[in-house]
């Protein structure tokens, strides 16, 4: 199992794990919201018509940040990345560990199952499934979740406490800039003994909370799902995008409402059937459908708006390298650029800024996040050294950090984080 945030190409299955995400996310005063579609814009996009571009046409800055490799800090890949108090906090699905590095890539600490003291009475193996950053008494804690507990650590990797799921007070919240509004994924409204589950909730101080897209909790027992609803911060105060499961709609979250901002129409061979969520013929057979229709996009991820550039990444079952699934759509000119086909130039020291088309990190994860006007992505040292070899004897001016990296590291070293400042 993996973290909720990193469910981009995996089947959502275990009800017990889903329940852990919902622990005490209740609100007793609430109502079902109505989506405002009055300002909706329809975009017809054929990703296969996207063209390549030079890196410097889309980015003003490119910085490669090697992640320090020691015996204690060695890990497989970055499944999820956050930036907290000028530090990288990442989750590695391969080793089920959370690792902490400085923004320069220096190792600070590691949290894995071996660091968690076991109860004498507990004979089960402690397995970590993911993490969350939670705020408690104005401090940021790393909450690692297992099947029974949240284990809370400080940013130096020191365990602070252990909390059972039923006693936890953690919500999957995002506070908007107005400091009055909270956005909650998997919001539950309780009225007496009845509970209503919503994909998304907008909670306001001293006002009724509003839930959107109700669903039955039993769906995880009666059906199967690939992908997950998610929201994306694109750096505009009091705005976020929300993307629902099996949907090509982009919803905009603001303190006052949820609105349908963009309705995206893809070509028929990339699109889900119109009755995909209502026709019982697809129940428990969605995986079979995706296996038989490998060009169909089952979800959209990594949706960001930077100036007039709309960044989109789609997921499909197949690994066809010719299928373009990461694009930038210019809202004014309708020009489509393929992120998979960005050409390295002097700005990137002639190194690719993603491993798209050669390896799988960008295809699986895309951009890890957009924060403070920068995108962050990553790829393996195996990819990096392969790309450098392709340069041959060409004289390239690398940064001092990358010169040291190429001199002291090898293909088995930790991944490299790429920081990109997009043009607006």
Tab-separated table of C-alpha atoms in Angstrom:
chain	number	residue	atom	x	y	z
A	1	UNK	CA	0.000	0.000	0.000
A	2	UNK	CA	1.070	3.586	-0.574
A	3	UNK	CA	0.260	7.060	0.578
A	4	UNK	CA	-3.047	8.631	-0.407
A	5	UNK	CA	-1.265	11.376	-2.316
A	6	UNK	CA	0.658	8.889	-4.420
A	7	UNK	CA	-2.286	6.774	-5.588
A	8	UNK	CA	-1.866	8.079	-9.141
A	9	UNK	CA	-1.578	4.712	-10.912
A	10	UNK	CA	-2.617	2.271	-8.233
A	11	UNK	CA	-5.914	0.661	-7.393
A	12	UNK	CA	-7.704	2.021	-4.293
A	13	UNK	CA	-8.787	-1.079	-2.474
A	14	UNK	CA	-8.430	-1.496	1.319
A	15	UNK	CA	-11.339	-0.030	3.263
A	16	UNK	CA	-9.332	-0.104	6.489
A	17	UNK	CA	-6.660	2.182	5.054
A	18	UNK	CA	-9.273	4.550	3.640
A	19	UNK	CA	-10.908	4.708	7.064
A	20	UNK	CA	-7.611	5.863	8.531
A	21	UNK	CA	-7.763	8.924	6.285
A	22	UNK	CA	-11.221	9.774	7.501
A	23	UNK	CA	-10.547	9.593	11.223
A	24	UNK	CA	-12.543	12.276	13.034
A	25	UNK	CA	-13.017	14.461	9.973
A	26	UNK	CA	-16.621	15.053	11.030
A	27	UNK	CA	-18.554	18.292	11.141
A	28	UNK	CA	-22.023	18.386	12.630
A	29	UNK	CA	-23.194	21.563	10.845
A	30	UNK	CA	-23.056	21.274	7.108
A	31	UNK	CA	-24.875	21.194	3.823
A	32	UNK	CA	-24.439	19.873	0.319
A	33	UNK	CA	-22.998	22.515	-1.983
A	34	UNK	CA	-23.983	23.403	-5.527
A	35	UNK	CA	-21.156	23.786	-8.031
A	36	UNK	CA	-21.166	27.136	-9.846
A	37	UNK	CA	-20.706	26.458	-13.563
A	38	UNK	CA	-21.632	29.917	-14.850
A	39	UNK	CA	-18.057	30.757	-15.788
A	40	UNK	CA	-17.089	27.383	-17.221
A	41	UNK	CA	-14.738	27.342	-20.199
A	42	UNK	CA	-14.690	24.314	-22.514
A	43	UNK	CA	-11.263	23.290	-23.815
A	44	UNK	CA	-10.908	20.790	-26.653
A	45	UNK	CA	-7.424	19.345	-26.333
A	46	UNK	CA	-5.710	16.684	-28.434
A	47	UNK	CA	-2.435	15.932	-26.624
A	48	UNK	CA	-1.053	14.151	-29.689
A	49	UNK	CA	-0.829	17.478	-31.504
A	50	UNK	CA	1.491	18.876	-28.825
A	51	UNK	CA	4.921	19.972	-29.975
A	52	UNK	CA	8.247	20.049	-28.202
A	53	UNK	CA	10.164	23.155	-27.129
A	54	UNK	CA	13.503	24.124	-25.665
A	55	UNK	CA	13.753	24.149	-21.881
A	56	UNK	CA	14.537	27.877	-21.882
A	57	UNK	CA	11.272	28.618	-23.714
A	58	UNK	CA	9.287	27.507	-20.656
A	59	UNK	CA	11.598	28.015	-17.690
A	60	UNK	CA	13.660	30.931	-16.412
A	61	UNK	CA	15.719	28.891	-13.941
A	62	UNK	CA	16.828	25.268	-13.700
A	63	UNK	CA	18.647	23.896	-10.680
A	64	UNK	CA	19.746	20.312	-10.130
A	65	UNK	CA	19.975	19.356	-6.444
A	66	UNK	CA	21.794	16.062	-5.756
A	67	UNK	CA	20.432	14.299	-2.672
A	68	UNK	CA	23.240	13.224	-0.351
A	69	UNK	CA	23.959	9.500	-0.408
A	70	UNK	CA	25.194	7.805	2.756
A	71	UNK	CA	24.595	4.363	4.201
A	72	UNK	CA	21.774	5.763	6.340
A	73	UNK	CA	20.257	8.072	3.721
A	74	UNK	CA	20.178	5.660	0.760
A	75	UNK	CA	16.687	5.149	-0.651
A	76	UNK	CA	14.945	4.041	-3.844
A	77	UNK	CA	12.871	6.878	-5.231
A	78	UNK	CA	10.765	9.894	-4.298
A	79	UNK	CA	7.114	8.860	-4.092
A	80	UNK	CA	6.039	12.128	-2.490
A	81	UNK	CA	7.878	15.377	-1.765
A	82	UNK	CA	7.064	18.283	0.521
A	83	UNK	CA	8.982	21.416	1.488
A	84	UNK	CA	8.708	22.370	5.124
A	85	UNK	CA	10.682	25.076	6.907
A	86	UNK	CA	13.220	25.172	4.088
A	87	UNK	CA	13.735	21.418	4.157
A	88	UNK	CA	12.832	18.572	1.831
A	89	UNK	CA	10.617	15.932	3.427
A	90	UNK	CA	10.082	12.911	1.203
A	91	UNK	CA	8.482	9.482	1.305
A	92	UNK	CA	10.133	6.498	-0.364
A	93	UNK	CA	7.639	3.760	-1.183
A	94	UNK	CA	10.388	1.166	-1.757
A	95	UNK	CA	11.842	1.400	1.752
A	96	UNK	CA	8.624	2.707	3.418
A	97	UNK	CA	10.668	5.533	4.924
A	98	UNK	CA	10.389	9.280	5.353
A	99	UNK	CA	13.668	11.126	4.860
A	100	UNK	CA	14.569	14.715	5.697
A	101	UNK	CA	17.145	16.753	3.771
A	102	UNK	CA	18.104	20.408	3.673
A	103	UNK	CA	17.181	22.426	0.582
A	104	UNK	CA	20.788	21.897	-0.489
A	105	UNK	CA	20.296	18.124	-0.354
A	106	UNK	CA	22.221	17.412	2.870
A	107	UNK	CA	20.902	14.507	4.921
A	108	UNK	CA	19.217	15.354	8.241
A	109	UNK	CA	17.240	12.334	9.331
A	110	UNK	CA	15.342	9.206	8.429
A	111	UNK	CA	12.180	7.668	9.847
A	112	UNK	CA	11.341	4.035	9.152
A	113	UNK	CA	9.825	1.082	10.964
A	114	UNK	CA	13.145	0.223	12.629
A	115	UNK	CA	13.037	3.586	14.438
A	116	UNK	CA	9.655	2.867	16.023
A	117	UNK	CA	9.716	1.089	19.422
A	118	UNK	CA	7.402	-1.919	19.479
A	119	UNK	CA	4.966	-2.724	22.274
A	120	UNK	CA	5.816	-5.993	23.997
A	121	UNK	CA	2.228	-7.116	23.589
A	122	UNK	CA	2.121	-6.286	19.888
A	123	UNK	CA	3.418	-9.229	17.878
A	124	UNK	CA	2.507	-7.814	14.464
A	125	UNK	CA	5.070	-6.345	12.098
A	126	UNK	CA	5.020	-2.548	11.959
A	127	UNK	CA	4.580	-1.387	8.373
A	128	UNK	CA	4.436	2.244	7.325
A	129	UNK	CA	2.045	3.219	4.545
A	130	UNK	CA	2.715	6.931	4.126
A	131	UNK	CA	2.849	10.209	5.994
A	132	UNK	CA	1.223	13.540	6.542
A	133	UNK	CA	2.441	16.877	7.800
A	134	UNK	CA	0.258	18.019	10.693
A	135	UNK	CA	0.242	21.215	12.714
A	136	UNK	CA	0.051	20.892	16.475
A	137	UNK	CA	0.581	23.774	18.901
A	138	UNK	CA	2.082	25.790	16.042
A	139	UNK	CA	4.683	23.073	15.427
A	140	UNK	CA	4.904	20.948	12.307
A	141	UNK	CA	5.000	17.210	12.902
A	142	UNK	CA	5.543	14.305	10.538
A	143	UNK	CA	2.727	11.821	11.163
A	144	UNK	CA	3.564	8.368	9.826
A	145	UNK	CA	0.599	6.030	9.612
A	146	UNK	CA	0.527	2.274	10.051
A	147	UNK	CA	-2.485	-0.024	10.169
A	148	UNK	CA	-3.120	0.894	13.842
A	149	UNK	CA	-1.358	4.127	14.765
A	150	UNK	CA	-0.028	7.499	13.747
A	151	UNK	CA	3.606	7.831	14.863
A	152	UNK	CA	4.508	11.518	15.225
A	153	UNK	CA	8.056	12.825	14.738
A	154	UNK	CA	9.671	16.236	14.760
A	155	UNK	CA	11.689	17.541	11.814
A	156	UNK	CA	14.865	16.020	13.235
A	157	UNK	CA	13.361	12.542	13.065
A	158	UNK	CA	12.721	12.241	16.824
A	159	UNK	CA	9.525	10.430	17.826
A	160	UNK	CA	7.224	12.671	19.856
A	161	UNK	CA	4.226	10.443	20.408
A	162	UNK	CA	2.064	7.587	19.145
A	163	UNK	CA	-1.668	8.048	18.573
A	164	UNK	CA	-4.248	5.397	17.697
A	165	UNK	CA	-6.456	6.107	14.724
A	166	UNK	CA	-9.552	6.450	16.892
A	167	UNK	CA	-7.852	9.043	19.130
A	168	UNK	CA	-6.281	11.051	16.339
A	169	UNK	CA	-7.372	14.601	15.629
A	170	UNK	CA	-5.715	14.875	12.245
A	171	UNK	CA	-7.676	16.073	9.256
A	172	UNK	CA	-6.581	16.247	5.639
A	173	UNK	CA	-6.938	20.015	5.636
A	174	UNK	CA	-5.512	22.848	3.610
A	175	UNK	CA	-5.884	26.366	4.992
A	176	UNK	CA	-6.535	29.093	2.447
A	177	UNK	CA	-4.802	32.451	2.651
A	178	UNK	CA	-7.854	34.259	4.053
A	179	UNK	CA	-7.248	32.318	7.329
A	180	UNK	CA	-10.998	31.798	7.568
A	181	UNK	CA	-11.421	28.916	5.128
A	182	UNK	CA	-10.260	25.304	5.289
A	183	UNK	CA	-10.420	22.835	2.422
A	184	UNK	CA	-10.806	19.198	3.434
A	185	UNK	CA	-10.452	16.106	1.323
A	186	UNK	CA	-12.777	13.273	2.404
A	187	UNK	CA	-15.144	15.426	4.435
A	188	UNK	CA	-17.807	13.765	6.580
A	189	UNK	CA	-20.987	15.446	7.756
A	190	UNK	CA	-22.680	13.818	10.727
A	191	UNK	CA	-26.329	14.404	11.583
A	192	UNK	CA	-27.342	12.312	14.556
A	193	UNK	CA	-26.490	8.715	13.760
A	194	UNK	CA	-26.262	9.362	10.020
A	195	UNK	CA	-23.127	10.377	8.173
A	196	UNK	CA	-22.686	11.729	4.652
A	197	UNK	CA	-19.332	11.303	2.926
A	198	UNK	CA	-18.111	13.951	0.504
A	199	UNK	CA	-15.061	13.997	-1.749
A	200	UNK	CA	-14.414	17.600	-0.707
A	201	UNK	CA	-15.491	19.997	1.995
A	202	UNK	CA	-15.117	23.768	2.327
A	203	UNK	CA	-15.184	24.764	5.998
A	204	UNK	CA	-15.557	28.374	7.145
A	205	UNK	CA	-15.256	29.839	10.608
A	206	UNK	CA	-18.620	30.560	12.212
A	207	UNK	CA	-20.482	29.350	9.132
A	208	UNK	CA	-21.973	26.085	7.956
A	209	UNK	CA	-19.529	23.796	6.171
A	210	UNK	CA	-20.292	22.788	2.616
A	211	UNK	CA	-19.671	19.334	1.148
A	212	UNK	CA	-19.346	18.487	-2.535
A	213	UNK	CA	-19.690	15.205	-4.434
A	214	UNK	CA	-21.307	12.804	-1.940
A	215	UNK	CA	-20.391	9.127	-2.189
A	216	UNK	CA	-21.125	5.863	-0.433
A	217	UNK	CA	-18.400	4.528	1.834
A	218	UNK	CA	-19.414	1.053	0.638
A	219	UNK	CA	-18.076	1.799	-2.835
A	220	UNK	CA	-14.665	0.568	-1.739
A	221	UNK	CA	-16.210	-2.811	-0.978
A	222	UNK	CA	-18.418	-3.045	-4.044
A	223	UNK	CA	-16.225	-1.545	-6.766
A	224	UNK	CA	-12.625	-0.785	-7.659
A	225	UNK	CA	-10.936	2.522	-8.356
A	226	UNK	CA	-7.757	3.762	-9.993
A	227	UNK	CA	-6.514	7.209	-9.107
A	228	UNK	CA	-7.933	9.438	-6.402
A	229	UNK	CA	-9.615	12.838	-6.052
A	230	UNK	CA	-7.052	15.512	-5.324
A	231	UNK	CA	-6.492	19.236	-5.138
A	232	UNK	CA	-3.563	21.330	-6.331
A	233	UNK	CA	-2.110	24.594	-5.093
A	234	UNK	CA	-0.865	26.682	-8.021
A	235	UNK	CA	0.383	29.627	-6.010
A	236	UNK	CA	-2.576	32.022	-6.300
A	237	UNK	CA	-3.826	33.059	-2.841
A	238	UNK	CA	-7.254	31.643	-1.970
A	239	UNK	CA	-7.438	29.482	-5.084
A	240	UNK	CA	-6.867	25.791	-5.717
A	241	UNK	CA	-7.809	23.256	-8.376
A	242	UNK	CA	-9.811	20.152	-7.541
A	243	UNK	CA	-9.954	17.088	-9.800
A	244	UNK	CA	-12.472	14.355	-9.058
A	245	UNK	CA	-12.041	10.676	-9.789
A	246	UNK	CA	-12.733	9.595	-13.410
A	247	UNK	CA	-13.304	13.193	-14.462
A	248	UNK	CA	-11.824	15.650	-16.955
A	249	UNK	CA	-13.302	18.685	-15.190
A	250	UNK	CA	-11.132	21.220	-13.395
A	251	UNK	CA	-12.882	22.777	-10.416
A	252	UNK	CA	-11.658	25.958	-8.776
A	253	UNK	CA	-11.820	26.252	-4.992
A	254	UNK	CA	-12.171	29.720	-3.437
A	255	UNK	CA	-13.302	30.762	0.054
A	256	UNK	CA	-16.817	31.463	-1.200
A	257	UNK	CA	-17.553	28.519	-3.486
A	258	UNK	CA	-16.535	25.626	-5.706
A	259	UNK	CA	-16.839	26.450	-9.391
A	260	UNK	CA	-16.350	24.466	-12.582
A	261	UNK	CA	-13.519	26.385	-14.233
A	262	UNK	CA	-12.593	24.189	-17.216
A	263	UNK	CA	-14.387	21.328	-18.925
A	264	UNK	CA	-11.786	19.451	-20.945
A	265	UNK	CA	-12.759	17.342	-23.929
A	266	UNK	CA	-10.168	14.857	-25.186
A	267	UNK	CA	-10.358	12.811	-28.408
A	268	UNK	CA	-12.683	9.813	-28.253
A	269	UNK	CA	-9.862	7.249	-28.097
A	270	UNK	CA	-8.506	8.981	-24.950
A	271	UNK	CA	-11.863	9.494	-23.239
A	272	UNK	CA	-13.908	7.496	-20.760
A	273	UNK	CA	-17.397	6.419	-21.839
A	274	UNK	CA	-20.052	8.958	-20.858
A	275	UNK	CA	-21.770	6.385	-18.629
A	276	UNK	CA	-18.601	5.049	-17.031
A	277	UNK	CA	-19.747	5.894	-13.495
A	278	UNK	CA	-23.402	4.909	-13.925
A	279	UNK	CA	-23.471	1.816	-16.140
A	280	UNK	CA	-23.278	-1.361	-13.994
A	281	UNK	CA	-21.426	-3.153	-16.780
A	282	UNK	CA	-18.217	-1.460	-15.566
A	283	UNK	CA	-18.562	-2.355	-11.880
A	284	UNK	CA	-15.645	-4.506	-10.746
A	285	UNK	CA	-14.445	-4.484	-14.350
A	286	UNK	CA	-12.806	-1.073	-14.567
A	287	UNK	CA	-9.316	-2.551	-14.557
A	288	UNK	CA	-10.298	-4.878	-17.371
A	289	UNK	CA	-11.620	-1.897	-19.327
A	290	UNK	CA	-8.370	0.040	-18.888
A	291	UNK	CA	-6.270	-2.972	-19.867
A	292	UNK	CA	-8.298	-3.287	-23.074
A	293	UNK	CA	-8.262	0.464	-23.775
A	294	UNK	CA	-4.756	1.556	-22.914
A	295	UNK	CA	-4.990	4.975	-24.530
A	296	UNK	CA	-7.929	6.041	-22.367
A	297	UNK	CA	-7.087	8.599	-19.670
A	298	UNK	CA	-8.507	7.371	-16.392
A	299	UNK	CA	-7.472	10.479	-14.469
A	300	UNK	CA	-5.899	13.920	-14.627
A	301	UNK	CA	-3.142	14.884	-12.216
A	302	UNK	CA	-0.680	17.689	-11.599
A	303	UNK	CA	-3.039	20.422	-12.753
A	304	UNK	CA	-1.474	23.858	-12.285
A	305	UNK	CA	-2.164	27.310	-13.686
A	306	UNK	CA	0.865	29.569	-14.131
A	307	UNK	CA	-0.033	32.781	-15.910
A	308	UNK	CA	-1.828	31.674	-19.077
A	309	UNK	CA	-0.186	28.243	-19.014
A	310	UNK	CA	-2.368	25.341	-17.898
A	311	UNK	CA	-0.256	22.339	-16.903
A	312	UNK	CA	-1.920	18.933	-17.224
A	313	UNK	CA	-0.820	15.357	-16.805
A	314	UNK	CA	-3.051	12.432	-17.702
A	315	UNK	CA	-2.848	8.787	-16.640
A	316	UNK	CA	-3.509	5.730	-18.771
A	317	UNK	CA	-2.972	2.045	-18.236
A	318	UNK	CA	-0.337	1.542	-20.933
A	319	UNK	CA	3.296	2.621	-21.172
A	320	UNK	CA	3.233	3.761	-24.791
A	321	UNK	CA	6.054	6.310	-25.001
A	322	UNK	CA	4.459	7.837	-28.079
A	323	UNK	CA	1.280	8.703	-26.188
A	324	UNK	CA	1.662	12.278	-24.976
A	325	UNK	CA	0.283	12.606	-21.463
A	326	UNK	CA	2.073	15.637	-19.959
A	327	UNK	CA	1.279	18.924	-21.640
A	328	UNK	CA	1.056	22.693	-21.263
A	329	UNK	CA	-1.976	24.372	-22.811
A	330	UNK	CA	-1.796	28.120	-23.497
A	331	UNK	CA	-5.209	29.537	-22.641
A	332	UNK	CA	-4.943	32.511	-25.017
A	333	UNK	CA	-3.294	30.949	-28.077
A	334	UNK	CA	-4.514	27.308	-27.655
A	335	UNK	CA	-0.934	26.194	-28.330
A	336	UNK	CA	-0.111	22.788	-26.825
A	337	UNK	CA	3.410	21.900	-25.735
A	338	UNK	CA	4.535	18.418	-24.746
A	339	UNK	CA	6.499	18.313	-21.498
A	340	UNK	CA	7.712	14.882	-22.557
A	341	UNK	CA	9.453	16.476	-25.517
A	342	UNK	CA	11.273	19.397	-23.892
A	343	UNK	CA	14.727	19.713	-25.415
A	344	UNK	CA	17.685	20.361	-23.078
A	345	UNK	CA	19.670	23.511	-23.754
A	346	UNK	CA	22.299	25.670	-22.056
A	347	UNK	CA	19.857	26.668	-19.279
A	348	UNK	CA	19.752	23.029	-18.126
A	349	UNK	CA	23.433	22.337	-18.914
A	350	UNK	CA	22.069	20.253	-21.778
A	351	UNK	CA	20.615	17.760	-19.312
A	352	UNK	CA	16.907	16.810	-19.488
A	353	UNK	CA	14.732	18.388	-16.804
A	354	UNK	CA	12.568	15.246	-16.668
A	355	UNK	CA	13.256	11.601	-17.480
A	356	UNK	CA	10.153	11.376	-19.714
A	357	UNK	CA	10.556	9.043	-22.660
A	358	UNK	CA	13.548	7.208	-21.202
A	359	UNK	CA	12.626	6.264	-17.615
A	360	UNK	CA	9.466	6.260	-15.510
A	361	UNK	CA	9.758	8.782	-12.660
A	362	UNK	CA	8.044	11.651	-14.470
A	363	UNK	CA	5.465	9.350	-16.060
A	364	UNK	CA	4.544	8.062	-12.592
A	365	UNK	CA	4.819	11.219	-10.506
A	366	UNK	CA	4.996	14.260	-12.758
A	367	UNK	CA	5.770	17.378	-10.752
A	368	UNK	CA	5.925	16.628	-7.048
A	369	UNK	CA	4.687	20.115	-6.169
A	370	UNK	CA	4.571	23.783	-7.091
A	371	UNK	CA	5.693	26.083	-4.308
A	372	UNK	CA	6.904	29.676	-4.135
A	373	UNK	CA	6.993	30.010	-7.953
A	374	UNK	CA	8.960	26.785	-8.517
A	375	UNK	CA	8.099	23.330	-9.780
A	376	UNK	CA	9.916	20.365	-8.269
A	377	UNK	CA	10.458	17.021	-9.935
A	378	UNK	CA	13.133	14.316	-9.696
A	379	UNK	CA	14.733	11.383	-11.398
A	380	UNK	CA	17.204	8.649	-10.539
A	381	UNK	CA	20.986	8.754	-10.621
A	382	UNK	CA	20.768	5.915	-13.130
A	383	UNK	CA	18.927	8.292	-15.450
A	384	UNK	CA	21.255	11.197	-14.690
A	385	UNK	CA	24.445	9.318	-15.497
A	386	UNK	CA	22.821	7.886	-18.624
A	387	UNK	CA	21.949	11.396	-19.780
A	388	UNK	CA	25.471	12.640	-19.072
A	389	UNK	CA	26.973	9.807	-21.087
A	390	UNK	CA	24.831	10.840	-24.042
A	391	UNK	CA	26.623	14.204	-24.039
A	392	UNK	CA	29.812	12.427	-25.043
A	393	UNK	CA	32.892	14.634	-24.970
A	394	UNK	CA	30.917	17.844	-25.332
A	395	UNK	CA	32.287	20.589	-23.085
A	396	UNK	CA	29.503	21.482	-20.643
A	397	UNK	CA	29.638	23.949	-17.776
A	398	UNK	CA	27.974	22.277	-14.793
A	399	UNK	CA	27.272	23.910	-11.452
A	400	UNK	CA	29.829	23.213	-8.677
A	401	UNK	CA	27.290	20.912	-7.001
A	402	UNK	CA	26.815	18.869	-10.154
A	403	UNK	CA	30.549	18.770	-10.840
A	404	UNK	CA	31.045	17.271	-7.391
A	405	UNK	CA	28.112	14.915	-7.910
A	406	UNK	CA	29.488	13.514	-11.170
A	407	UNK	CA	32.928	13.181	-9.599
A	408	UNK	CA	31.906	11.348	-6.410
A	409	UNK	CA	28.601	9.574	-7.150
A	410	UNK	CA	27.426	6.797	-9.454
A	411	UNK	CA	24.302	5.242	-10.952
A	412	UNK	CA	23.294	3.724	-7.601
A	413	UNK	CA	23.328	7.018	-5.712
A	414	UNK	CA	20.216	8.788	-4.480
A	415	UNK	CA	17.946	10.640	-6.938
A	416	UNK	CA	18.419	14.233	-8.028
A	417	UNK	CA	15.737	16.861	-7.414
A	418	UNK	CA	15.163	19.373	-10.214
A	419	UNK	CA	13.888	22.834	-9.302
A	420	UNK	CA	12.272	24.729	-12.184
A	421	UNK	CA	11.015	28.307	-12.320
A	422	UNK	CA	8.346	28.516	-15.049
A	423	UNK	CA	7.770	31.516	-17.247
A	424	UNK	CA	4.461	33.302	-16.680
